[in-house]
Coordinates of C-alpha atoms in Angstrom, one line a residue:
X2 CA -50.8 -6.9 10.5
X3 CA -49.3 -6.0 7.1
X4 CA -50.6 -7.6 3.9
X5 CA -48.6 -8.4 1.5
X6 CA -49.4 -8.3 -1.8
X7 CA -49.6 -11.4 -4.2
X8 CA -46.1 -10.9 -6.2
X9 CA -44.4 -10.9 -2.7
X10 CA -46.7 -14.1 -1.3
X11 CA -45.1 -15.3 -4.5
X12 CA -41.9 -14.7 -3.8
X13 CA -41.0 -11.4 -5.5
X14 CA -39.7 -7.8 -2.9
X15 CA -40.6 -5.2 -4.6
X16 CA -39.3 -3.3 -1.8
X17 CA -36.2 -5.0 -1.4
X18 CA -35.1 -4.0 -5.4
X19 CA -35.9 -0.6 -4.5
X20 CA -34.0 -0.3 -0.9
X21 CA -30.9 -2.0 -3.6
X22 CA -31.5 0.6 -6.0
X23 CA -31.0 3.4 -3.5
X24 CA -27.9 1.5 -2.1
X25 CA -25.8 1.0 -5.3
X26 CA -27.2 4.7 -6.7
X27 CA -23.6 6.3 -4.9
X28 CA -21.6 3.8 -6.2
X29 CA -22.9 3.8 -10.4
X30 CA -22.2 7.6 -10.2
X31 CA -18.8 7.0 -10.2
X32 CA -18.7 5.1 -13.1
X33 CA -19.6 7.6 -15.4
X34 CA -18.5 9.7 -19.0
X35 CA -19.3 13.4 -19.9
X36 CA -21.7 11.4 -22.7
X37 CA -23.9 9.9 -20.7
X38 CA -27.2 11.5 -20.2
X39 CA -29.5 10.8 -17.0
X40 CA -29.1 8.9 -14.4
X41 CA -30.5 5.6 -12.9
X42 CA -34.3 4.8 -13.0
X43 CA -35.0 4.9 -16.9
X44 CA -35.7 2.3 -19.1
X45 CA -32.6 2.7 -21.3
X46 CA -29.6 4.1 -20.8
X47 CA -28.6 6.6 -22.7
X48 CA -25.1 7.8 -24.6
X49 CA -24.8 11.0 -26.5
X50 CA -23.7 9.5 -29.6
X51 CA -22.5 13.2 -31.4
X52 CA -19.3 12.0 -29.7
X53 CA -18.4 9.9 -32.4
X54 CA -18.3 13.0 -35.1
X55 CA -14.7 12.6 -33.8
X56 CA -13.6 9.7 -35.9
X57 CA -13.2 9.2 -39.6
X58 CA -15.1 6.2 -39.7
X59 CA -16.7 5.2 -36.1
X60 CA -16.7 1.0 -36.0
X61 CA -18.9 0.0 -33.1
X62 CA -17.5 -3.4 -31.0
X63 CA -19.8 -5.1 -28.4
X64 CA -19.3 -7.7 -26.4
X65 CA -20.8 -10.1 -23.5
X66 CA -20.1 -12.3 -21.0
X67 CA -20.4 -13.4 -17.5
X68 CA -18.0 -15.1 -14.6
X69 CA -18.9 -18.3 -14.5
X70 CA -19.1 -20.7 -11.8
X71 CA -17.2 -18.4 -10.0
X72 CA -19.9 -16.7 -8.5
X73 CA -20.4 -20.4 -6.3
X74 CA -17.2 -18.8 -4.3
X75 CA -18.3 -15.6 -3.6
X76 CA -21.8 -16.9 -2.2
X77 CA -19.9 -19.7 -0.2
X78 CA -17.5 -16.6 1.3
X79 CA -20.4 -14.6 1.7
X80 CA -17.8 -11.8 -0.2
X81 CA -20.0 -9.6 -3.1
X82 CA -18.1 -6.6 -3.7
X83 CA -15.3 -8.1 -6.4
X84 CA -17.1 -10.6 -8.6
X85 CA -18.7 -7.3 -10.5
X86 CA -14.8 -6.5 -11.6
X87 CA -14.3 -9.8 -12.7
X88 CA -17.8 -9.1 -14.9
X89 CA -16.0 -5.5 -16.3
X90 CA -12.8 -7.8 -16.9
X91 CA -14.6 -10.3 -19.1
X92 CA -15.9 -8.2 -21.2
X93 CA -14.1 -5.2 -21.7
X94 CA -11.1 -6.6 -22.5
X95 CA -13.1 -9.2 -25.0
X96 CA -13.6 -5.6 -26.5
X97 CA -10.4 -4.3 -26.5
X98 CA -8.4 -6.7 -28.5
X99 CA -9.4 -5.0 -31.9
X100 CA -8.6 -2.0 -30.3
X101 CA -12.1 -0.3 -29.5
X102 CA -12.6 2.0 -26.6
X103 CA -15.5 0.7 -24.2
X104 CA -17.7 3.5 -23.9
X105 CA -20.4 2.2 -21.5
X106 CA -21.2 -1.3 -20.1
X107 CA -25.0 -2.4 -18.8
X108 CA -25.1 -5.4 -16.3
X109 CA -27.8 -8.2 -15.8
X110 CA -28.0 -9.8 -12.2
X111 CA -30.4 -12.8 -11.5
X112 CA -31.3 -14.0 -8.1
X113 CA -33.5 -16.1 -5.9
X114 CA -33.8 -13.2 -3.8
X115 CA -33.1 -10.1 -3.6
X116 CA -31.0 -9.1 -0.6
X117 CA -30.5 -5.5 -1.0
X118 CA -27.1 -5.3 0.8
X119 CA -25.8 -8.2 -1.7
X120 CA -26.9 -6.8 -4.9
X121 CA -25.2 -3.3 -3.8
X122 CA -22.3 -4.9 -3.1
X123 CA -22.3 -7.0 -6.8
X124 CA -22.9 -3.4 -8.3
X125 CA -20.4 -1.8 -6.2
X126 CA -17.9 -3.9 -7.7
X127 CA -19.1 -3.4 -11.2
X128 CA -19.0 0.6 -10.9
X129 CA -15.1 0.2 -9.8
X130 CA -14.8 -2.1 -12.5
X131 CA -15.7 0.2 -14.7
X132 CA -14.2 3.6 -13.3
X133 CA -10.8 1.2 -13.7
X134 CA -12.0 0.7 -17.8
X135 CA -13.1 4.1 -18.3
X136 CA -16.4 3.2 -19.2
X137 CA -19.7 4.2 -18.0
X138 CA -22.3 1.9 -16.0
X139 CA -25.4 3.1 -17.8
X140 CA -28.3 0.7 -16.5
X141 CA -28.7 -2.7 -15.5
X142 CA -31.7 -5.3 -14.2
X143 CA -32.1 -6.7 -11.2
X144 CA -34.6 -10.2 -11.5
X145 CA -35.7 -11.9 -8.7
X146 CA -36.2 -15.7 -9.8
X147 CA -37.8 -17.4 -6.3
X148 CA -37.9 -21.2 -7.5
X149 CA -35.3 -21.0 -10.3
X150 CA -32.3 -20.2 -8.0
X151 CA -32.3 -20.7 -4.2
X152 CA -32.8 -17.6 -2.2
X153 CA -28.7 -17.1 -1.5
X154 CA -28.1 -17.8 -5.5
X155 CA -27.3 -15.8 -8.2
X156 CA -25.9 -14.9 -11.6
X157 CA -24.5 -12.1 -13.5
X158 CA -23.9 -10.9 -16.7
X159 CA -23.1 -7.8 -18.6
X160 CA -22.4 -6.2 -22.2
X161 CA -20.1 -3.6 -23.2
X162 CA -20.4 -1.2 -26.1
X163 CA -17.2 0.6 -27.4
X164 CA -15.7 2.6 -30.5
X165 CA -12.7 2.1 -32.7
X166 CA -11.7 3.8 -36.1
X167 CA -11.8 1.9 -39.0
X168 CA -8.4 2.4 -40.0
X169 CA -6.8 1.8 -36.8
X170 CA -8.5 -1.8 -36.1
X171 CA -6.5 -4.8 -34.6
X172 CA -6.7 -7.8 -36.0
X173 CA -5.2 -10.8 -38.2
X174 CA -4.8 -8.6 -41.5
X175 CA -2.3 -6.7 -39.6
X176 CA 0.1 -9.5 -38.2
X177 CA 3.7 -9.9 -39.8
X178 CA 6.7 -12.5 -40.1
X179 CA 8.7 -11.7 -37.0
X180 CA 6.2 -9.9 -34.9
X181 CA 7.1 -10.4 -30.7
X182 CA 4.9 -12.3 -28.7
X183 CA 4.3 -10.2 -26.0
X184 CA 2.7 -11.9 -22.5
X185 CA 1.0 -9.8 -20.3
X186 CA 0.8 -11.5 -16.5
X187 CA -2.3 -12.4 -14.9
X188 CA -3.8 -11.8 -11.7
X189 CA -4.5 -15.3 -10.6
X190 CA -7.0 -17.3 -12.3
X191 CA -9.5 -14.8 -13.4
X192 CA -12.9 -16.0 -14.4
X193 CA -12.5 -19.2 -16.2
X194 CA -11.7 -23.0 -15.9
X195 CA -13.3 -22.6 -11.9
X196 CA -15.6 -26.0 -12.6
X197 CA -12.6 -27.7 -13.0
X198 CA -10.4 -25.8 -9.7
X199 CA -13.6 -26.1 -7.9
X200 CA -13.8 -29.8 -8.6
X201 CA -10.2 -30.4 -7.8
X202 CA -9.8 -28.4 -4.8
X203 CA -13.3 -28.3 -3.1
X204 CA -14.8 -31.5 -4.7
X205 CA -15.5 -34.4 -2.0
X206 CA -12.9 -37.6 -2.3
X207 CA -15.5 -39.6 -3.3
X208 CA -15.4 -37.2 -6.4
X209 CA -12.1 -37.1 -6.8
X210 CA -11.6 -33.9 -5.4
X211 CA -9.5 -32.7 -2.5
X212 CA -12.3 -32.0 -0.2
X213 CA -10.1 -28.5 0.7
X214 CA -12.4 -25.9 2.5
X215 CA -12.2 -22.3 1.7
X216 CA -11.0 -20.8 5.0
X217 CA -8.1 -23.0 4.7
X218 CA -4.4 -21.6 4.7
X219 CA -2.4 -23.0 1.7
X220 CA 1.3 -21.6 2.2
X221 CA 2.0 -21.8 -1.5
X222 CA -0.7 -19.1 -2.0
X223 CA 0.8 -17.1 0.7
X224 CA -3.6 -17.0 2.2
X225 CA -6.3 -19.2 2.5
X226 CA -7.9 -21.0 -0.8
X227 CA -10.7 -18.5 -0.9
X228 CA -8.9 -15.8 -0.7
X229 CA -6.8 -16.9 -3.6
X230 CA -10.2 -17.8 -5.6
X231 CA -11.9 -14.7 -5.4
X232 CA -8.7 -12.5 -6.7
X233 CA -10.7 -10.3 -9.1
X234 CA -9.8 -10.6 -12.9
X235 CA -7.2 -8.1 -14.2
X236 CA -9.0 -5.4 -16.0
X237 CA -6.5 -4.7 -19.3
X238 CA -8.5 -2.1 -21.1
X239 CA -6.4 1.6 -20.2
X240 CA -3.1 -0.3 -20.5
X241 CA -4.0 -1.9 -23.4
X242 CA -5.7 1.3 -25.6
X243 CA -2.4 3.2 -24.4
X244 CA -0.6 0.6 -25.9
X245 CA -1.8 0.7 -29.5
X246 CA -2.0 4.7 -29.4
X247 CA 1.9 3.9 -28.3
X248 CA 3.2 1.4 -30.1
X249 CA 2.7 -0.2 -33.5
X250 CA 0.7 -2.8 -32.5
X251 CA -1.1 -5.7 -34.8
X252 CA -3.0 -8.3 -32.7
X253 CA -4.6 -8.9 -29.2
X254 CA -5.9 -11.7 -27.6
X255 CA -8.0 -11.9 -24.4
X256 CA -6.8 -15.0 -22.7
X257 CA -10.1 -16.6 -21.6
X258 CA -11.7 -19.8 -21.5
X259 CA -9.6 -22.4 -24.2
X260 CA -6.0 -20.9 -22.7
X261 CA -3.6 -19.3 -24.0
X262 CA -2.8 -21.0 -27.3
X263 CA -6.6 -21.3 -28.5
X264 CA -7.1 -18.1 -27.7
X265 CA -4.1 -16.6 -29.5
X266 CA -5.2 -18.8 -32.7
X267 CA -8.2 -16.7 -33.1
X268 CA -6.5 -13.9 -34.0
X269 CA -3.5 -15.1 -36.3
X270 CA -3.8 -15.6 -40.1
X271 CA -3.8 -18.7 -41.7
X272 CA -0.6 -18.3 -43.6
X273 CA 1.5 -17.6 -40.1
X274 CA 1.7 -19.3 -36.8
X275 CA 3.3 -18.8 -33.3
X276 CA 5.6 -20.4 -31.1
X277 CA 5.9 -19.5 -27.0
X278 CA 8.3 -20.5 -24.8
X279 CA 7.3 -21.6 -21.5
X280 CA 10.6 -21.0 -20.1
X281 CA 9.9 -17.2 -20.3
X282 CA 7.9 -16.9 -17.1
X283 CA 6.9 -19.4 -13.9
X284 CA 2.6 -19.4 -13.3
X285 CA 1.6 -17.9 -10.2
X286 CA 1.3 -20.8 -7.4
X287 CA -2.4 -21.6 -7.7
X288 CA -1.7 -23.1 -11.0
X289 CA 0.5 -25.6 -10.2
X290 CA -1.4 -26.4 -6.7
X291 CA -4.5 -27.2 -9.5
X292 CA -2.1 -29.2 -11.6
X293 CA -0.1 -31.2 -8.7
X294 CA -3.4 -31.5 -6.7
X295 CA -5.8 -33.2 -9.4
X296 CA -3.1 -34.6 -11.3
X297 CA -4.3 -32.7 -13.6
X298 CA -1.5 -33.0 -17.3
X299 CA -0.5 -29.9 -18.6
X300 CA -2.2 -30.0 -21.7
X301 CA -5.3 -29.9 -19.9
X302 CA -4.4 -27.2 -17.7
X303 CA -3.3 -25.1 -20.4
X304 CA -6.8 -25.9 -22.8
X305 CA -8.6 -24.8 -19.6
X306 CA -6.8 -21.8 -17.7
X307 CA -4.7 -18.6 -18.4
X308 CA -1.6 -20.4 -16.5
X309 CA -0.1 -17.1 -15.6
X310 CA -1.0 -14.7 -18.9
X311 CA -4.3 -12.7 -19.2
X312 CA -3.1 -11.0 -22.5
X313 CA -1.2 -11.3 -25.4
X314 CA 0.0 -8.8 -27.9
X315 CA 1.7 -8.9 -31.3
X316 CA 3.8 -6.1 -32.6
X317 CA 7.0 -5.7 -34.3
X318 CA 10.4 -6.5 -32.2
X319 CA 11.8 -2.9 -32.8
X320 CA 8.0 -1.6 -30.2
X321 CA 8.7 -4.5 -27.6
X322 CA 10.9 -1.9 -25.0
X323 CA 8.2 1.0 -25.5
X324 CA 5.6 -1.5 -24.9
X325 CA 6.6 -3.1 -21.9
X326 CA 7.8 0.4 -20.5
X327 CA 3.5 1.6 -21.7
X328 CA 2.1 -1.6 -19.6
X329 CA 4.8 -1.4 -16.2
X330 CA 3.3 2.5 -16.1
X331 CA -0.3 0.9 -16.0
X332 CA 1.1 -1.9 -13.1
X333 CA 1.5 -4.8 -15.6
X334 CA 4.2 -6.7 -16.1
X335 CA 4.9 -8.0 -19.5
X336 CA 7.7 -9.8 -21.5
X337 CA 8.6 -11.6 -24.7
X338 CA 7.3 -15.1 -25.1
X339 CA 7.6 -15.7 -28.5
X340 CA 7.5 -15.0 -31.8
X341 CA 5.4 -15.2 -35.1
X342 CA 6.4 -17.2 -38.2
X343 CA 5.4 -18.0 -42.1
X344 CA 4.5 -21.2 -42.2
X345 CA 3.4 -23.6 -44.4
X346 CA 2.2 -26.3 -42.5
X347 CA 1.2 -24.9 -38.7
X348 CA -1.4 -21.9 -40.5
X349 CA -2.5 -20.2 -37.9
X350 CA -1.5 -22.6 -35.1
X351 CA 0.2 -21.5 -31.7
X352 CA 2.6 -23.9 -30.0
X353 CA 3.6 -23.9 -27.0
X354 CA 7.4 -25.2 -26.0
X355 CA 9.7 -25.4 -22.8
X356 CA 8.9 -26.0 -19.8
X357 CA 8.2 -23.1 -16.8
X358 CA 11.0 -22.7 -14.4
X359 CA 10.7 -24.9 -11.7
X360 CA 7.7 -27.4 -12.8

């Protein structure tokens, strides 16, 4: 008979985090740069940092985040290998709105137990993730938490570091009078707003909910619901950095959690404001299945999900051609939704008017 020692009576595989190092080991290899130095198994990462003599002034951007209760869809599918994109997603292109280059990303995943197969698969997601950013996967943690999360549960979270020159930072400071709106679409719902989808699609009657199960085939989606669910987050960052080395552009905004407007607030100035017109493009299905479903009014749906746009730029009208030519080379589809204003009495608001085609 084997003994086991006392951290595994307690709950804790030593082995099994090692088996799941050597699994994932292929796949964070190919999310490297030429500046990273070693490889997995040290207690830090490490980045040659001489790489910034490059720039004038080096401003350093970080940024974290996780998925959400997203993750409560890919352990119900049983489906690991695209929630670490969504991860890459959240916070690289967090980063990239001021214009910074992510240079490498660390990850944090936390677990009742670890499944070595599982928490390759998670990391296999994050590497492509990153690959897709052009950032390197320099380290990460794996924590086995038997009695905090059941043995199938688990979290993840991650933070990016990245690299902008002073002089070429995005922001409020640069937005004008007259600057285009430009939307950038979204791949489905990305990370956020899934308490409430999850409460109106998959929540029992007796909650309120629909009581839909995930294998189910939903002909507006075109797939079944949990297909549709676990579409990975667009990842912006390449487009988005060949955009302002393209064009002359001001502002970004990462359309997360809060919507499109709140999100688009945080970056305007308090003397200006915005106005989008709904008309401009039609939300992919799931949006209005949410909205129609749970009854759900629009200006909830809007405070709580992308509806359709994942990011927003603001540049001068005379860039908009170039720019949408820049993000259709990259696969994304963009187009004019509005424009900026003075005003006296909306500072730094965003308003959204119209109505989508066909809702």
């Amino acid at each position: 008979m084997t003994e086991t020692n006392a951290y595994a009576r307690a709950g804790v595989d030593i082995e099994a985090a090692d088996t799941a190092i050597e699994l994932m080991k292929g796949w964070v290899a190919k999310a490297t740069r030429p500046e990273v130095i070693g490889g997995l198994g040290g207690f830090a990462g490490l980045f040659d940092a001489s790489a910034l003599t490059r720039y004038t002034r080096p401003l350093l951007a970080t940024s974290t985040d996780g998925v959400g209760t997203k993750v409560a869809i890919a352990q119900a599918m049983d489906v690991h290998d695209t929630i670490g994109r969504d991860l890459v997603g959240m916070v690289v292109d967090d980063l990239v709105v001021c214009g910074a280059e992510p240079l490498f990303m660390t990850d944090y995943i936390a677990t009742g137990r670890v499944v070595p197969e599982r928490i390759a698969a998670i990391v296999k997601g994050i590497a492509e993730g990153c690959a897709e950013a052009g950032c390197a996967l320099v380290g990460g943690e794996t924590a086995e938490h038997p009695g905090l999360l059941a043995p199938d549960e688990y979290d993840v979270a991650g933070a990016t570091t990245g690299v902008v020159e002073a002089e070429r930072l995005l922001g409020p400071a640069r937005v004008r009078p007259g600057d285009v709106v430009l939307a950038m679409e979204a791949s489905g719902l990305h990370s956020n707003g899934y308490s409430l989808v999850r409460h109106v699609l998959l929540g029992s009657a007796a909650d309120g909910g629909a009581g839909w199960a995930l294998d189910r085939d939903v002909p507006e989606l075109g797939r079944t619901l949990g297909e549709e669910l676990l579409e990975p987050t667009r990842i912006y960052a390449k487009a988005c950095l060949d955009l302002a080395a393209r064009t002359g552009v001001h502002a970004m905004s990462h359309v997360t959690g809060g919507g499109l407007a709140t999100n688009l607030e945080r970056v305007m100035p308090v003397e200006l404001a915005a106005t989008i017109d709904r008309a401009t493009w039609t939300p992919q299905p799931v949006f209005d299945l949410v909205r129609q479903v749970g009854s759900v009014s629009q200006p909830d749906l809007e405070a709580t999900l992308n509806c359709g746009v994942g990011m927003v730029a603001l540049l001068p009208a005379d860039d908009v051609d170039t720019a949408v030519s820049v993000l259709a080379g990259h696969g994304v589809r963009a187009w004019v939704a509005g424009e900026v204003s003075a005003s006296a009495d909306r500072g730094g608001r965003v308003d959204l008017v119209g109505q989508h085609p066909g809702w």
